Amino acid sequence: MIWKNYWRNIKSSFIPTINTVVGIFVEKNMIEIRAGPEPVLFLCKKLRKKDRAVNEILMQTYTIALPVLLGYIVWLLKNQKRDRDANSKGTMLLLRVQLIEYHSKYTQLGDIPSYAYQNFCEMYEAYHALGGNGMVTKMKQEIDELHIKKKGD
């Protein structure tokens, strides 16, 4: 009887929402409800034998299922990282090809239009952000020395 009155008082004063409840944990003879900024509440209740059996089955299931689930999540994250790294490397190589083409085209001409110079500078920054090497830095210095052609030239 004491338990029912205690629970009724708590239920009326503390109604957890989806946003505040962090976890509900069931142990041998206790139910523990942890809520966000609220204090931890311990609700004592004698569990029946049937409840204990169900609780033990659930705990055994969790100890098996949780590592499997976490392993699967780790595997997914590793695959995502591998794909992301491959995309970054491919993007870097495409930028390098384009930078080399710009360099060879405009160094032969002896001057570079302002729009092409701006494109070259932006590609160079992206290339370096992806971890590009110093070969393109030398090309950038040579492009910087070229005369920048304006519309009227």
mmCIF file with all atom_site columns, C-alpha atoms in Angstrom:
data_model
loop_
_atom_site.group_PDB
_atom_site.id
_atom_site.type_symbol
_atom_site.label_atom_id
_atom_site.label_alt_id
_atom_site.label_comp_id
_atom_site.label_asym_id
_atom_site.label_entity_id
_atom_site.label_seq_id
_atom_site.pdbx_PDB_ins_code
_atom_site.Cartn_x
_atom_site.Cartn_y
_atom_site.Cartn_z
_atom_site.occupancy
_atom_site.B_iso_or_equiv
_atom_site.pdbx_formal_charge
_atom_site.auth_seq_id
_atom_site.auth_comp_id
_atom_site.auth_asym_id
_atom_site.auth_atom_id
_atom_site.pdbx_PDB_model_num
ATOM 1   C CA . MET A 1 1   ? 0.000  0.000   0.000   1.00 0.00 ? 1   MET A CA 1
ATOM 2   C CA . ILE A 1 2   ? 2.802  2.420   0.798   1.00 0.00 ? 2   ILE A CA 1
ATOM 3   C CA . TRP A 1 3   ? 4.243  1.776   -2.649  1.00 0.00 ? 3   TRP A CA 1
ATOM 4   C CA . LYS A 1 4   ? 0.996  2.690   -4.433  1.00 0.00 ? 4   LYS A CA 1
ATOM 5   C CA . ASN A 1 5   ? 0.648  5.976   -2.545  1.00 0.00 ? 5   ASN A CA 1
ATOM 6   C CA . TYR A 1 6   ? 4.279  6.830   -3.140  1.00 0.00 ? 6   TYR A CA 1
ATOM 7   C CA . TRP A 1 7   ? 3.987  6.065   -6.840  1.00 0.00 ? 7   TRP A CA 1
ATOM 8   C CA . ARG A 1 8   ? 0.758  8.063   -7.164  1.00 0.00 ? 8   ARG A CA 1
ATOM 9   C CA . ASN A 1 9   ? 2.450  11.117  -5.610  1.00 0.00 ? 9   ASN A CA 1
ATOM 10  C CA . ILE A 1 10  ? 5.435  10.832  -7.916  1.00 0.00 ? 10  ILE A CA 1
ATOM 11  C CA . LYS A 1 11  ? 3.286  10.248  -10.990 1.00 0.00 ? 11  LYS A CA 1
ATOM 12  C CA . SER A 1 12  ? 1.304  13.379  -10.313 1.00 0.00 ? 12  SER A CA 1
ATOM 13  C CA . SER A 1 13  ? 4.380  15.539  -9.680  1.00 0.00 ? 13  SER A CA 1
ATOM 14  C CA . PHE A 1 14  ? 6.786  14.076  -12.241 1.00 0.00 ? 14  PHE A CA 1
ATOM 15  C CA . ILE A 1 15  ? 5.525  13.226  -15.706 1.00 0.00 ? 15  ILE A CA 1
ATOM 16  C CA . PRO A 1 16  ? 8.532  12.398  -17.881 1.00 0.00 ? 16  PRO A CA 1
ATOM 17  C CA . THR A 1 17  ? 8.510  13.414  -21.516 1.00 0.00 ? 17  THR A CA 1
ATOM 18  C CA . ILE A 1 18  ? 10.459 11.910  -24.364 1.00 0.00 ? 18  ILE A CA 1
ATOM 19  C CA . ASN A 1 19  ? 12.940 14.775  -24.173 1.00 0.00 ? 19  ASN A CA 1
ATOM 20  C CA . THR A 1 20  ? 13.691 14.476  -20.446 1.00 0.00 ? 20  THR A CA 1
ATOM 21  C CA . VAL A 1 21  ? 13.881 10.731  -19.795 1.00 0.00 ? 21  VAL A CA 1
ATOM 22  C CA . VAL A 1 22  ? 17.415 9.450   -20.151 1.00 0.00 ? 22  VAL A CA 1
ATOM 23  C CA . GLY A 1 23  ? 16.826 5.893   -19.051 1.00 0.00 ? 23  GLY A CA 1
ATOM 24  C CA . ILE A 1 24  ? 14.761 3.441   -17.088 1.00 0.00 ? 24  ILE A CA 1
ATOM 25  C CA . PHE A 1 25  ? 16.791 0.682   -15.472 1.00 0.00 ? 25  PHE A CA 1
ATOM 26  C CA . VAL A 1 26  ? 15.377 -2.392  -13.785 1.00 0.00 ? 26  VAL A CA 1
ATOM 27  C CA . GLU A 1 27  ? 17.512 -4.226  -11.261 1.00 0.00 ? 27  GLU A CA 1
ATOM 28  C CA . LYS A 1 28  ? 16.774 -7.060  -8.845  1.00 0.00 ? 28  LYS A CA 1
ATOM 29  C CA . ASN A 1 29  ? 14.421 -5.204  -6.521  1.00 0.00 ? 29  ASN A CA 1
ATOM 30  C CA . MET A 1 30  ? 14.576 -1.624  -7.780  1.00 0.00 ? 30  MET A CA 1
ATOM 31  C CA . ILE A 1 31  ? 13.364 0.441   -10.662 1.00 0.00 ? 31  ILE A CA 1
ATOM 32  C CA . GLU A 1 32  ? 15.566 3.438   -11.383 1.00 0.00 ? 32  GLU A CA 1
ATOM 33  C CA . ILE A 1 33  ? 14.354 6.288   -13.577 1.00 0.00 ? 33  ILE A CA 1
ATOM 34  C CA . ARG A 1 34  ? 16.993 8.758   -14.685 1.00 0.00 ? 34  ARG A CA 1
ATOM 35  C CA . ALA A 1 35  ? 15.801 12.044  -16.100 1.00 0.00 ? 35  ALA A CA 1
ATOM 36  C CA . GLY A 1 36  ? 17.678 14.949  -17.648 1.00 0.00 ? 36  GLY A CA 1
ATOM 37  C CA . PRO A 1 37  ? 18.166 17.808  -15.196 1.00 0.00 ? 37  PRO A CA 1
ATOM 38  C CA . GLU A 1 38  ? 15.854 16.214  -12.605 1.00 0.00 ? 38  GLU A CA 1
ATOM 39  C CA . PRO A 1 39  ? 17.390 14.307  -9.674  1.00 0.00 ? 39  PRO A CA 1
ATOM 40  C CA . VAL A 1 40  ? 17.683 10.552  -9.967  1.00 0.00 ? 40  VAL A CA 1
ATOM 41  C CA . LEU A 1 41  ? 14.603 8.825   -8.591  1.00 0.00 ? 41  LEU A CA 1
ATOM 42  C CA . PHE A 1 42  ? 14.795 5.403   -7.006  1.00 0.00 ? 42  PHE A CA 1
ATOM 43  C CA . LEU A 1 43  ? 11.465 3.636   -6.816  1.00 0.00 ? 43  LEU A CA 1
ATOM 44  C CA . CYS A 1 44  ? 11.541 0.561   -4.623  1.00 0.00 ? 44  CYS A CA 1
ATOM 45  C CA . LYS A 1 45  ? 9.233  -2.253  -5.536  1.00 0.00 ? 45  LYS A CA 1
ATOM 46  C CA . LYS A 1 46  ? 9.469  -5.952  -4.911  1.00 0.00 ? 46  LYS A CA 1
ATOM 47  C CA . LEU A 1 47  ? 9.554  -7.692  -8.238  1.00 0.00 ? 47  LEU A CA 1
ATOM 48  C CA . ARG A 1 48  ? 7.644  -10.893 -8.559  1.00 0.00 ? 48  ARG A CA 1
ATOM 49  C CA . LYS A 1 49  ? 9.418  -14.069 -9.616  1.00 0.00 ? 49  LYS A CA 1
ATOM 50  C CA . LYS A 1 50  ? 7.846  -13.844 -13.050 1.00 0.00 ? 50  LYS A CA 1
ATOM 51  C CA . ASP A 1 51  ? 9.121  -10.279 -13.421 1.00 0.00 ? 51  ASP A CA 1
ATOM 52  C CA . ARG A 1 52  ? 12.604 -11.371 -12.389 1.00 0.00 ? 52  ARG A CA 1
ATOM 53  C CA . ALA A 1 53  ? 12.602 -14.150 -14.978 1.00 0.00 ? 53  ALA A CA 1
ATOM 54  C CA . VAL A 1 54  ? 11.552 -11.718 -17.699 1.00 0.00 ? 54  VAL A CA 1
ATOM 55  C CA . ASN A 1 55  ? 14.159 -9.265  -16.485 1.00 0.00 ? 55  ASN A CA 1
ATOM 56  C CA . GLU A 1 56  ? 16.912 -11.905 -16.638 1.00 0.00 ? 56  GLU A CA 1
ATOM 57  C CA . ILE A 1 57  ? 15.886 -12.932 -20.160 1.00 0.00 ? 57  ILE A CA 1
ATOM 58  C CA . LEU A 1 58  ? 15.930 -9.307  -21.263 1.00 0.00 ? 58  LEU A CA 1
ATOM 59  C CA . MET A 1 59  ? 19.339 -8.716  -19.711 1.00 0.00 ? 59  MET A CA 1
ATOM 60  C CA . GLN A 1 60  ? 20.776 -11.812 -21.414 1.00 0.00 ? 60  GLN A CA 1
ATOM 61  C CA . THR A 1 61  ? 19.300 -10.681 -24.712 1.00 0.00 ? 61  THR A CA 1
ATOM 62  C CA . TYR A 1 62  ? 20.767 -7.203  -24.274 1.00 0.00 ? 62  TYR A CA 1
ATOM 63  C CA . THR A 1 63  ? 24.226 -8.587  -23.471 1.00 0.00 ? 63  THR A CA 1
ATOM 64  C CA . ILE A 1 64  ? 24.161 -10.482 -26.771 1.00 0.00 ? 64  ILE A CA 1
ATOM 65  C CA . ALA A 1 65  ? 22.334 -8.000  -28.992 1.00 0.00 ? 65  ALA A CA 1
ATOM 66  C CA . LEU A 1 66  ? 24.085 -4.832  -27.867 1.00 0.00 ? 66  LEU A CA 1
ATOM 67  C CA . PRO A 1 67  ? 27.650 -5.843  -28.889 1.00 0.00 ? 67  PRO A CA 1
ATOM 68  C CA . VAL A 1 68  ? 26.325 -7.126  -32.223 1.00 0.00 ? 68  VAL A CA 1
ATOM 69  C CA . LEU A 1 69  ? 24.504 -3.854  -32.843 1.00 0.00 ? 69  LEU A CA 1
ATOM 70  C CA . LEU A 1 70  ? 27.511 -1.764  -31.824 1.00 0.00 ? 70  LEU A CA 1
ATOM 71  C CA . GLY A 1 71  ? 29.795 -3.868  -34.030 1.00 0.00 ? 71  GLY A CA 1
ATOM 72  C CA . TYR A 1 72  ? 27.480 -3.282  -36.983 1.00 0.00 ? 72  TYR A CA 1
ATOM 73  C CA . ILE A 1 73  ? 27.477 0.466   -36.319 1.00 0.00 ? 73  ILE A CA 1
ATOM 74  C CA . VAL A 1 74  ? 31.297 0.511   -36.190 1.00 0.00 ? 74  VAL A CA 1
ATOM 75  C CA . TRP A 1 75  ? 31.423 -1.436  -39.469 1.00 0.00 ? 75  TRP A CA 1
ATOM 76  C CA . LEU A 1 76  ? 29.067 1.093   -41.109 1.00 0.00 ? 76  LEU A CA 1
ATOM 77  C CA . LEU A 1 77  ? 31.151 4.012   -39.861 1.00 0.00 ? 77  LEU A CA 1
ATOM 78  C CA . LYS A 1 78  ? 34.368 2.447   -41.185 1.00 0.00 ? 78  LYS A CA 1
ATOM 79  C CA . ASN A 1 79  ? 32.757 1.924   -44.597 1.00 0.00 ? 79  ASN A CA 1
ATOM 80  C CA . GLN A 1 80  ? 31.564 5.532   -44.649 1.00 0.00 ? 80  GLN A CA 1
ATOM 81  C CA . LYS A 1 81  ? 35.063 6.751   -43.784 1.00 0.00 ? 81  LYS A CA 1
ATOM 82  C CA . ARG A 1 82  ? 36.606 4.596   -46.515 1.00 0.00 ? 82  ARG A CA 1
ATOM 83  C CA . ASP A 1 83  ? 34.135 5.959   -49.083 1.00 0.00 ? 83  ASP A CA 1
ATOM 84  C CA . ARG A 1 84  ? 34.669 9.534   -47.912 1.00 0.00 ? 84  ARG A CA 1
ATOM 85  C CA . ASP A 1 85  ? 38.455 9.126   -48.159 1.00 0.00 ? 85  ASP A CA 1
ATOM 86  C CA . ALA A 1 86  ? 38.133 7.710   -51.685 1.00 0.00 ? 86  ALA A CA 1
ATOM 87  C CA . ASN A 1 87  ? 35.927 10.641  -52.719 1.00 0.00 ? 87  ASN A CA 1
ATOM 88  C CA . SER A 1 88  ? 38.401 13.129  -51.250 1.00 0.00 ? 88  SER A CA 1
ATOM 89  C CA . LYS A 1 89  ? 41.310 11.523  -53.078 1.00 0.00 ? 89  LYS A CA 1
ATOM 90  C CA . GLY A 1 90  ? 39.372 11.461  -56.359 1.00 0.00 ? 90  GLY A CA 1
ATOM 91  C CA . THR A 1 91  ? 38.422 15.117  -55.966 1.00 0.00 ? 91  THR A CA 1
ATOM 92  C CA . MET A 1 92  ? 42.029 16.010  -55.219 1.00 0.00 ? 92  MET A CA 1
ATOM 93  C CA . LEU A 1 93  ? 43.245 14.194  -58.346 1.00 0.00 ? 93  LEU A CA 1
ATOM 94  C CA . LEU A 1 94  ? 40.636 15.923  -60.534 1.00 0.00 ? 94  LEU A CA 1
ATOM 95  C CA . LEU A 1 95  ? 41.688 19.284  -59.130 1.00 0.00 ? 95  LEU A CA 1
ATOM 96  C CA . ARG A 1 96  ? 45.337 18.471  -59.841 1.00 0.00 ? 96  ARG A CA 1
ATOM 97  C CA . VAL A 1 97  ? 44.551 17.609  -63.472 1.00 0.00 ? 97  VAL A CA 1
ATOM 98  C CA . GLN A 1 98  ? 42.613 20.854  -63.927 1.00 0.00 ? 98  GLN A CA 1
ATOM 99  C CA . LEU A 1 99  ? 45.341 22.912  -62.243 1.00 0.00 ? 99  LEU A CA 1
ATOM 100 C CA . ILE A 1 100 ? 48.002 21.360  -64.505 1.00 0.00 ? 100 ILE A CA 1
ATOM 101 C CA . GLU A 1 101 ? 45.871 22.117  -67.580 1.00 0.00 ? 101 GLU A CA 1
ATOM 102 C CA . TYR A 1 102 ? 45.386 25.737  -66.510 1.00 0.00 ? 102 TYR A CA 1
ATOM 103 C CA . HIS A 1 103 ? 49.112 26.062  -65.817 1.00 0.00 ? 103 HIS A CA 1
ATOM 104 C CA . SER A 1 104 ? 50.255 24.663  -69.148 1.00 0.00 ? 104 SER A CA 1
ATOM 105 C CA . LYS A 1 105 ? 47.655 26.630  -71.159 1.00 0.00 ? 105 LYS A CA 1
ATOM 106 C CA . TYR A 1 106 ? 48.246 30.028  -69.586 1.00 0.00 ? 106 TYR A CA 1
ATOM 107 C CA . THR A 1 107 ? 52.032 29.826  -69.194 1.00 0.00 ? 107 THR A CA 1
ATOM 108 C CA . GLN A 1 108 ? 52.257 29.180  -72.959 1.00 0.00 ? 108 GLN A CA 1
ATOM 109 C CA . LEU A 1 109 ? 50.051 32.227  -73.622 1.00 0.00 ? 109 LEU A CA 1
ATOM 110 C CA . GLY A 1 110 ? 52.065 34.392  -71.242 1.00 0.00 ? 110 GLY A CA 1
ATOM 111 C CA . ASP A 1 111 ? 49.028 35.948  -69.604 1.00 0.00 ? 111 ASP A CA 1
ATOM 112 C CA . ILE A 1 112 ? 45.877 34.807  -67.827 1.00 0.00 ? 112 ILE A CA 1
ATOM 113 C CA . PRO A 1 113 ? 42.349 36.249  -67.764 1.00 0.00 ? 113 PRO A CA 1
ATOM 114 C CA . SER A 1 114 ? 41.158 37.439  -64.359 1.00 0.00 ? 114 SER A CA 1
ATOM 115 C CA . TYR A 1 115 ? 38.310 34.869  -64.211 1.00 0.00 ? 115 TYR A CA 1
ATOM 116 C CA . ALA A 1 116 ? 40.752 32.033  -64.959 1.00 0.00 ? 116 ALA A CA 1
ATOM 117 C CA . TYR A 1 117 ? 43.157 33.357  -62.330 1.00 0.00 ? 117 TYR A CA 1
ATOM 118 C CA . GLN A 1 118 ? 40.376 33.433  -59.749 1.00 0.00 ? 118 GLN A CA 1
ATOM 119 C CA . ASN A 1 119 ? 39.324 29.864  -60.680 1.00 0.00 ? 119 ASN A CA 1
ATOM 120 C CA . PHE A 1 120 ? 42.938 28.720  -60.420 1.00 0.00 ? 120 PHE A CA 1
ATOM 121 C CA . CYS A 1 121 ? 43.313 30.292  -56.953 1.00 0.00 ? 121 CYS A CA 1
ATOM 122 C CA . GLU A 1 122 ? 40.083 28.716  -55.665 1.00 0.00 ? 122 GLU A CA 1
ATOM 123 C CA . MET A 1 123 ? 41.021 25.288  -57.050 1.00 0.00 ? 123 MET A CA 1
ATOM 124 C CA . TYR A 1 124 ? 44.478 25.642  -55.507 1.00 0.00 ? 124 TYR A CA 1
ATOM 125 C CA . GLU A 1 125 ? 42.993 26.406  -52.071 1.00 0.00 ? 125 GLU A CA 1
ATOM 126 C CA . ALA A 1 126 ? 40.626 23.423  -52.311 1.00 0.00 ? 126 ALA A CA 1
ATOM 127 C CA . TYR A 1 127 ? 43.500 21.203  -53.493 1.00 0.00 ? 127 TYR A CA 1
ATOM 128 C CA . HIS A 1 128 ? 45.639 22.193  -50.521 1.00 0.00 ? 128 HIS A CA 1
ATOM 129 C CA . ALA A 1 129 ? 42.717 21.765  -48.094 1.00 0.00 ? 129 ALA A CA 1
ATOM 130 C CA . LEU A 1 130 ? 42.401 18.176  -49.327 1.00 0.00 ? 130 LEU A CA 1
ATOM 131 C CA . GLY A 1 131 ? 46.102 17.568  -48.623 1.00 0.00 ? 131 GLY A CA 1
ATOM 132 C CA . GLY A 1 132 ? 47.660 18.258  -52.034 1.00 0.00 ? 132 GLY A CA 1
ATOM 133 C CA . ASN A 1 133 ? 51.432 18.268  -52.455 1.00 0.00 ? 133 ASN A CA 1
ATOM 134 C CA . GLY A 1 134 ? 53.945 21.030  -53.201 1.00 0.00 ? 134 GLY A CA 1
ATOM 135 C CA . MET A 1 135 ? 54.200 20.418  -56.959 1.00 0.00 ? 135 MET A CA 1
ATOM 136 C CA . VAL A 1 136 ? 51.122 22.570  -57.517 1.00 0.00 ? 136 VAL A CA 1
ATOM 137 C CA . THR A 1 137 ? 52.534 25.261  -55.207 1.00 0.00 ? 137 THR A CA 1
ATOM 138 C CA . LYS A 1 138 ? 55.338 25.828  -57.729 1.00 0.00 ? 138 LYS A CA 1
ATOM 139 C CA . MET A 1 139 ? 52.733 26.073  -60.492 1.00 0.00 ? 139 MET A CA 1
ATOM 140 C CA . LYS A 1 140 ? 50.778 28.598  -58.418 1.00 0.00 ? 140 LYS A CA 1
ATOM 141 C CA . GLN A 1 141 ? 53.888 30.750  -58.053 1.00 0.00 ? 141 GLN A CA 1
ATOM 142 C CA . GLU A 1 142 ? 54.412 30.673  -61.828 1.00 0.00 ? 142 GLU A CA 1
ATOM 143 C CA . ILE A 1 143 ? 50.746 31.588  -62.439 1.00 0.00 ? 143 ILE A CA 1
ATOM 144 C CA . ASP A 1 144 ? 51.069 34.464  -59.935 1.00 0.00 ? 144 ASP A CA 1
ATOM 145 C CA . GLU A 1 145 ? 53.962 35.879  -62.037 1.00 0.00 ? 145 GLU A CA 1
ATOM 146 C CA . LEU A 1 146 ? 51.848 35.976  -65.224 1.00 0.00 ? 146 LEU A CA 1
ATOM 147 C CA . HIS A 1 147 ? 50.245 39.187  -66.438 1.00 0.00 ? 147 HIS A CA 1
ATOM 148 C CA . ILE A 1 148 ? 46.538 39.248  -65.526 1.00 0.00 ? 148 ILE A CA 1
ATOM 149 C CA . LYS A 1 149 ? 44.504 40.150  -68.586 1.00 0.00 ? 149 LYS A CA 1
ATOM 150 C CA . LYS A 1 150 ? 41.523 42.441  -68.086 1.00 0.00 ? 150 LYS A CA 1
ATOM 151 C CA . LYS A 1 151 ? 38.453 42.679  -70.362 1.00 0.00 ? 151 LYS A CA 1
ATOM 152 C CA . GLY A 1 152 ? 39.757 45.657  -72.337 1.00 0.00 ? 152 GLY A CA 1
ATOM 153 C CA . ASP A 1 153 ? 43.228 44.106  -72.995 1.00 0.00 ? 153 ASP A CA 1
#
